[in-house]
Amino acid sequence: NQKNLFWHWESAVSRLCSAPSWASRAKSRRGSELLLPASIRLPAELVAYGSLPDLSARLLQGVLALSPESEPPDLAAFHSAVSLLRHCTADDARPDTDPGGAGRALSASACTACWLNLYHALVSHALLTFGPPVGWRHFSALHRTTCYALADGTFSPNDLEHVLLRSRTSKPRVNWLVQYLVAAGRAPVAPSLAALGSEGVVAADARINFVLCSGSLSCLQAVPVYTEAEVEDQMNAYLAEFLDTFVQVDMTRKSVTLPKVVDWYALDFHPHGSPLELVVAISTMLPSHSTARAKLEALTATTRKPVVKFAPYEWACHPRLTEWKGTLPSGPHHANRGGASNRNGDGETRV
């Protein structure tokens, strides 16, 4: 029953956070790499890492390669690799730090890629471990009570999203149910992560509304493994595919249906956040070859007062996440970066 399922998820925190006994003895340093004992069977790409951003990308690659049919040794190897996070703090992915004395400070792009990868690794790991949530209660439990452990504490998917990645974007004005669902995790968040969030080290960026994949059916099932060199192009290409998938335009009825996340965080896209302004703002964020952009421009060209609707959010989730293999744009970036948002709609508005 639901009560026992909640207890199952609560008790799973320790399972995801636990580190094997060898972890405390694994800090054999060669330069900036952390080498594992030879007796630990890990995939080749997880054997050593040079920084937290590097580890986060390798962890995401590792978990996306797993499936419910994976062999127990492969699953155990990935769980062991996750415990390497216990040797890190969020300060290891702070912009302008010099990890491991490598002589090169981290860029803002490297840090953004790091936290997006860790978020998606944790969500993907949780879906594989516990299965997909089937409703809002289970969705909330998954995102608030499953955690990874850093050296100074834990973090859940909700902690990463609302304490750090959305620290400088808008706060949604939503009903009590959604406020509960987006609340921070139940375990105290790692102090180093909370400090990064309070300092606002992740820039306000409206694209975050589309590139964060919570596992919901209202998101794409595939996620990119972000890299420092390509994170901007990856975010632009990914939001284009997201909007091509979820923006629905009905030329006969002169209406457009936008994702619910646009309604929740309306002022991320425009200072006033009116429905027509949201349609225009979303259109300008998209590359010229985007199908969604062509449809939106055709709609606004034929009517000055389209009907704007917002699709209901799906709390049911994909069974697992997969790796996104989209084509990166070759031209200049097409992203618009927004401000803050405080808006909630009733699903349909005429402008």
Coordinates of C-alpha atoms in Angstrom, one line a residue:
N1 CA 0.0 0.0 0.0
Q2 CA 1.0 3.7 -0.3
K3 CA 2.1 3.9 3.4
N4 CA 4.5 1.0 3.1
L5 CA 5.7 2.4 -0.2
F6 CA 6.6 5.7 1.5
W7 CA 8.5 3.7 4.1
H8 CA 10.3 1.8 1.4
W9 CA 11.5 5.0 -0.2
E10 CA 12.4 6.6 3.1
S11 CA 14.5 3.6 4.1
A12 CA 16.1 3.6 0.6
V13 CA 18.0 6.9 1.4
S14 CA 20.6 4.9 3.4
R15 CA 20.9 2.4 0.5
L16 CA 21.7 5.1 -2.0
C17 CA 23.9 7.1 0.4
S18 CA 25.9 4.1 1.8
A19 CA 29.5 3.7 0.9
P20 CA 31.4 0.4 1.0
S21 CA 34.0 -0.1 3.6
W22 CA 36.8 0.2 1.1
A23 CA 35.9 3.7 0.1
S24 CA 37.7 5.3 3.1
R25 CA 40.9 3.5 1.9
A26 CA 40.5 4.4 -1.7
K27 CA 42.2 7.8 -1.6
S28 CA 45.4 6.8 -3.4
R29 CA 46.4 9.9 -5.2
R30 CA 48.3 10.3 -8.5
G31 CA 48.2 13.9 -9.4
S32 CA 44.5 14.9 -9.4
E33 CA 43.2 11.3 -9.9
L34 CA 41.5 9.1 -7.4
L35 CA 42.4 5.5 -8.1
L36 CA 40.3 2.6 -6.8
P37 CA 41.7 -0.7 -5.6
A38 CA 42.2 -3.2 -8.4
S39 CA 39.9 -5.7 -6.7
I40 CA 36.9 -3.4 -7.3
R41 CA 35.3 -4.2 -10.7
L42 CA 34.2 -0.9 -12.3
P43 CA 33.5 0.0 -15.9
A44 CA 36.7 1.5 -17.5
E45 CA 35.2 5.0 -17.7
L46 CA 34.6 5.0 -13.9
V47 CA 38.0 3.9 -12.7
A48 CA 39.5 7.3 -12.2
Y49 CA 38.4 10.9 -12.3
G50 CA 40.1 14.3 -12.1
S51 CA 37.3 16.5 -10.7
L52 CA 33.7 16.5 -9.6
P53 CA 32.5 17.7 -13.0
D54 CA 34.4 14.8 -14.6
L55 CA 33.0 12.3 -12.1
S56 CA 29.4 13.6 -12.6
A57 CA 29.6 13.1 -16.4
R58 CA 31.0 9.5 -15.9
L59 CA 28.4 8.6 -13.4
L60 CA 25.6 9.8 -15.7
Q61 CA 27.1 7.8 -18.6
G62 CA 27.3 4.8 -16.3
V63 CA 23.7 4.9 -15.0
L64 CA 22.2 5.5 -18.5
A65 CA 24.0 2.4 -19.7
L66 CA 22.2 0.3 -17.0
S67 CA 18.8 -1.3 -17.3
P68 CA 16.5 -3.4 -15.1
E69 CA 18.0 -6.4 -16.8
S70 CA 21.6 -5.4 -16.0
E71 CA 23.7 -8.1 -14.2
P72 CA 24.1 -7.7 -10.4
P73 CA 27.9 -7.1 -10.7
D74 CA 27.3 -4.2 -13.0
L75 CA 24.7 -2.7 -10.6
A76 CA 27.0 -3.2 -7.6
A77 CA 29.9 -1.6 -9.5
F78 CA 27.9 1.5 -10.3
H79 CA 26.8 1.8 -6.6
S80 CA 30.4 1.5 -5.6
A81 CA 31.3 4.3 -8.1
V82 CA 28.6 6.5 -6.6
S83 CA 30.3 6.3 -3.2
L84 CA 33.2 8.3 -4.6
L85 CA 31.0 11.3 -4.1
R86 CA 31.7 10.9 -0.4
H87 CA 35.2 12.3 -1.1
C88 CA 33.8 15.5 -2.6
T89 CA 31.9 18.6 -1.5
A90 CA 29.9 21.0 -3.6
D91 CA 32.9 23.4 -3.4
D92 CA 34.7 21.0 -5.8
A93 CA 32.3 22.3 -8.5
R94 CA 32.4 26.0 -7.6
P95 CA 33.2 28.4 -10.4
D96 CA 36.8 29.8 -10.4
T97 CA 38.1 27.0 -8.1
D98 CA 41.2 25.0 -8.9
P99 CA 40.3 21.3 -8.3
G100 CA 43.2 19.1 -7.2
G101 CA 45.8 21.8 -7.9
A102 CA 45.3 21.2 -11.6
G103 CA 46.3 24.8 -12.5
R104 CA 43.0 25.6 -14.2
A105 CA 40.0 27.1 -12.6
L106 CA 36.6 25.7 -13.3
S107 CA 34.4 27.7 -15.7
A108 CA 30.7 28.5 -15.1
S109 CA 29.9 26.2 -18.0
A110 CA 31.8 23.3 -16.3
C111 CA 29.9 23.8 -13.1
T112 CA 26.5 24.0 -14.8
A113 CA 27.2 20.8 -16.7
C114 CA 28.3 19.1 -13.5
W115 CA 25.1 19.8 -11.6
L116 CA 22.8 19.0 -14.5
N117 CA 24.7 15.6 -14.9
L118 CA 24.4 14.9 -11.1
Y119 CA 20.7 15.7 -11.1
H120 CA 20.0 13.4 -14.0
A121 CA 22.3 10.6 -12.6
L122 CA 20.4 10.7 -9.3
V123 CA 16.9 10.7 -11.0
S124 CA 17.9 7.9 -13.4
H125 CA 19.4 5.9 -10.5
A126 CA 16.2 6.3 -8.5
L127 CA 14.0 5.2 -11.3
L128 CA 16.1 2.1 -11.9
T129 CA 16.1 1.3 -8.2
F130 CA 12.5 1.9 -7.2
G131 CA 10.6 1.9 -10.5
P132 CA 8.7 4.8 -12.0
P133 CA 6.2 6.7 -9.7
V134 CA 2.6 6.4 -10.7
G135 CA 1.1 9.5 -9.1
W136 CA 2.0 12.8 -7.4
R137 CA 2.5 11.2 -4.0
H138 CA 5.1 8.7 -5.3
F139 CA 6.7 11.4 -7.5
S140 CA 7.2 13.6 -4.5
A141 CA 8.6 10.7 -2.4
L142 CA 11.1 9.8 -5.1
H143 CA 12.4 13.4 -5.5
R144 CA 12.4 14.3 -1.8
T145 CA 13.7 11.2 -0.1
T146 CA 16.2 9.6 -2.5
C147 CA 19.7 11.0 -1.9
Y148 CA 23.4 10.9 -2.8
A149 CA 26.0 11.6 -0.1
L150 CA 28.8 14.2 -0.3
A151 CA 31.6 14.4 2.2
D152 CA 29.6 16.9 4.3
G153 CA 26.0 15.7 3.8
T154 CA 23.3 14.6 1.4
F155 CA 21.3 16.0 -1.5
S156 CA 18.1 14.9 -3.2
P157 CA 16.8 15.7 -6.7
N158 CA 14.6 18.5 -5.2
D159 CA 17.6 19.9 -3.3
L160 CA 19.7 20.2 -6.5
E161 CA 16.8 21.7 -8.4
H162 CA 15.4 24.2 -6.0
V163 CA 18.4 24.9 -3.7
L164 CA 21.0 25.3 -6.5
L165 CA 19.9 25.1 -10.1
R166 CA 16.9 27.4 -9.6
S167 CA 18.4 29.6 -6.9
R168 CA 18.4 32.7 -9.2
T169 CA 15.3 32.0 -11.2
S170 CA 11.7 32.5 -10.3
K171 CA 9.8 30.9 -7.5
P172 CA 6.6 29.3 -8.7
R173 CA 3.3 30.7 -7.5
V174 CA 1.3 27.4 -7.4
N175 CA -1.3 25.7 -5.3
W176 CA -0.5 24.0 -2.0
L177 CA -0.1 20.6 -3.7
V178 CA 2.7 21.7 -6.1
Q179 CA 4.4 23.7 -3.3
Y180 CA 4.6 20.4 -1.4
L181 CA 5.9 18.6 -4.4
V182 CA 8.7 21.1 -5.1
A183 CA 9.8 21.4 -1.4
A184 CA 13.4 20.6 -0.6
G185 CA 14.4 17.1 0.4
R186 CA 13.6 15.7 3.9
A187 CA 17.2 15.1 4.9
P188 CA 19.3 18.2 5.7
V189 CA 21.0 19.4 2.6
A190 CA 24.8 19.3 2.5
P191 CA 26.1 22.7 3.8
S192 CA 28.5 23.2 0.9
L193 CA 25.6 22.7 -1.6
A194 CA 23.3 25.1 0.4
A195 CA 26.2 27.7 0.4
L196 CA 26.5 27.5 -3.4
G197 CA 22.7 28.0 -3.7
S198 CA 22.7 31.0 -1.4
E199 CA 25.5 32.6 -3.4
G200 CA 23.6 32.1 -6.6
V201 CA 26.6 30.6 -8.5
V202 CA 24.3 29.1 -11.2
A203 CA 23.2 31.9 -13.4
A204 CA 19.4 32.6 -14.0
D205 CA 18.6 30.9 -17.2
A206 CA 15.1 30.3 -18.6
R207 CA 16.4 27.2 -20.4
I208 CA 16.6 25.4 -17.1
N209 CA 12.8 24.9 -17.3
F210 CA 13.3 22.6 -20.3
V211 CA 16.6 20.9 -19.8
L212 CA 15.9 19.6 -16.3
C213 CA 14.3 16.1 -16.8
S214 CA 12.5 15.0 -13.7
G215 CA 11.6 11.7 -15.3
S216 CA 8.0 12.8 -15.8
L217 CA 6.1 11.9 -18.9
S218 CA 5.9 15.7 -19.4
C219 CA 9.7 15.6 -20.1
L220 CA 11.7 13.9 -22.8
Q221 CA 12.9 10.4 -21.8
A222 CA 16.5 11.0 -23.1
V223 CA 19.0 13.4 -21.4
P224 CA 22.3 14.6 -22.6
V225 CA 25.6 14.0 -20.9
Y226 CA 26.6 17.7 -20.6
T227 CA 30.2 18.7 -21.2
E228 CA 32.0 22.0 -20.5
A229 CA 32.8 22.6 -24.1
E230 CA 29.3 21.9 -25.5
V231 CA 26.9 22.6 -22.7
E232 CA 25.5 25.8 -24.3
D233 CA 24.9 24.1 -27.7
Q234 CA 23.5 21.0 -25.9
M235 CA 21.0 23.1 -23.9
N236 CA 19.9 25.0 -27.1
A237 CA 19.4 21.8 -29.1
Y238 CA 17.7 20.0 -26.2
L239 CA 15.2 22.8 -25.6
A240 CA 14.4 22.9 -29.3
E241 CA 13.5 19.2 -29.3
F242 CA 11.6 19.5 -26.0
L243 CA 9.4 22.3 -27.4
D244 CA 9.0 20.6 -30.8
T245 CA 7.6 17.7 -28.8
F246 CA 5.4 19.4 -26.3
V247 CA 4.2 22.7 -27.9
Q248 CA 0.9 22.0 -29.7
V249 CA -0.6 24.5 -32.2
D250 CA -4.1 24.2 -33.5
M251 CA -4.4 26.6 -36.5
T252 CA -8.1 25.8 -36.9
R253 CA -9.0 26.9 -33.4
K254 CA -6.3 29.5 -33.2
S255 CA -4.9 28.0 -30.1
V256 CA -1.6 27.0 -28.7
T257 CA -0.9 24.6 -25.8
L258 CA 2.4 25.2 -23.9
P259 CA 4.0 22.9 -21.2
K260 CA 2.8 23.5 -17.7
V261 CA 6.3 24.5 -16.5
V262 CA 6.0 27.6 -18.7
D263 CA 2.9 28.6 -16.7
W264 CA 4.6 27.9 -13.3
Y265 CA 7.7 29.9 -14.2
A266 CA 6.2 32.5 -16.5
L267 CA 8.4 35.4 -15.5
D268 CA 11.5 33.4 -16.3
F269 CA 10.5 34.1 -19.9
H270 CA 9.0 37.7 -19.8
P271 CA 8.9 40.4 -17.2
H272 CA 5.1 40.5 -17.4
G273 CA 4.3 36.9 -18.1
S274 CA 1.1 37.4 -20.0
P275 CA 0.1 34.4 -22.2
L276 CA 0.8 36.2 -25.6
E277 CA 4.1 37.4 -24.3
L278 CA 5.0 33.9 -23.3
V279 CA 4.2 32.6 -26.8
V280 CA 6.5 35.3 -28.4
A281 CA 9.2 34.7 -25.8
I282 CA 9.2 30.9 -26.4
S283 CA 9.3 31.4 -30.1
T284 CA 12.4 33.6 -29.9
M285 CA 14.2 31.1 -27.8
L286 CA 14.0 28.5 -30.6
P287 CA 16.4 28.2 -33.6
S288 CA 15.0 29.2 -37.0
H289 CA 14.8 25.6 -38.2
S290 CA 12.6 24.6 -35.2
T291 CA 9.2 23.1 -36.1
A292 CA 7.6 24.7 -33.0
R293 CA 9.0 28.1 -33.9
A294 CA 7.5 27.9 -37.4
K295 CA 4.1 26.9 -35.9
L296 CA 4.1 29.7 -33.3
E297 CA 5.1 32.4 -35.8
A298 CA 2.4 31.2 -38.2
L299 CA -0.2 31.4 -35.4
T300 CA 0.8 34.9 -34.2
A301 CA 0.8 36.1 -37.9
T302 CA -2.8 35.0 -38.4
T303 CA -4.3 36.1 -35.2
R304 CA -3.6 38.8 -32.6
K305 CA -5.5 37.0 -29.9
P306 CA -4.8 33.3 -29.9
V307 CA -6.1 31.0 -27.1
V308 CA -3.2 30.0 -24.9
K309 CA -3.6 26.8 -22.9
F310 CA -1.2 25.0 -20.6
A311 CA -1.0 21.2 -20.6
P312 CA -1.5 19.4 -17.3
Y313 CA 1.7 18.2 -15.7
E314 CA 2.1 14.4 -15.8
W315 CA 3.2 13.0 -12.4
A316 CA 3.6 9.5 -13.9
C317 CA 7.2 8.8 -15.0
H318 CA 9.2 7.1 -17.7
P319 CA 10.5 3.6 -16.6
R320 CA 14.1 4.8 -17.1
L321 CA 16.1 7.6 -18.7
T322 CA 18.2 7.1 -21.8
E323 CA 21.1 9.0 -23.3
W324 CA 20.1 11.8 -25.7
K325 CA 21.9 11.7 -29.1
G326 CA 20.6 14.9 -30.7
T327 CA 22.3 17.0 -33.3
L328 CA 24.0 20.1 -31.9
P329 CA 23.4 23.5 -33.7
S330 CA 26.2 24.8 -35.9
G331 CA 25.2 28.4 -35.8
P332 CA 25.1 31.0 -33.0
H333 CA 23.3 30.4 -29.7
H334 CA 19.5 31.0 -29.8
A335 CA 18.8 31.1 -26.1
N336 CA 17.1 34.0 -24.3
R337 CA 17.8 34.2 -20.6
G338 CA 14.9 35.3 -18.5
G339 CA 14.4 36.9 -15.1
A340 CA 12.2 35.8 -12.2
S341 CA 8.7 34.3 -12.2
N342 CA 5.7 34.3 -10.0
R343 CA 2.6 33.2 -11.9
N344 CA 0.0 30.5 -11.9
G345 CA -2.8 30.1 -14.5
D346 CA -6.0 28.2 -14.7
G347 CA -5.0 26.3 -17.8
E348 CA -6.6 28.5 -20.5
T349 CA -6.4 32.2 -21.1
R350 CA -7.5 34.5 -23.9
V351 CA -5.3 37.4 -24.7

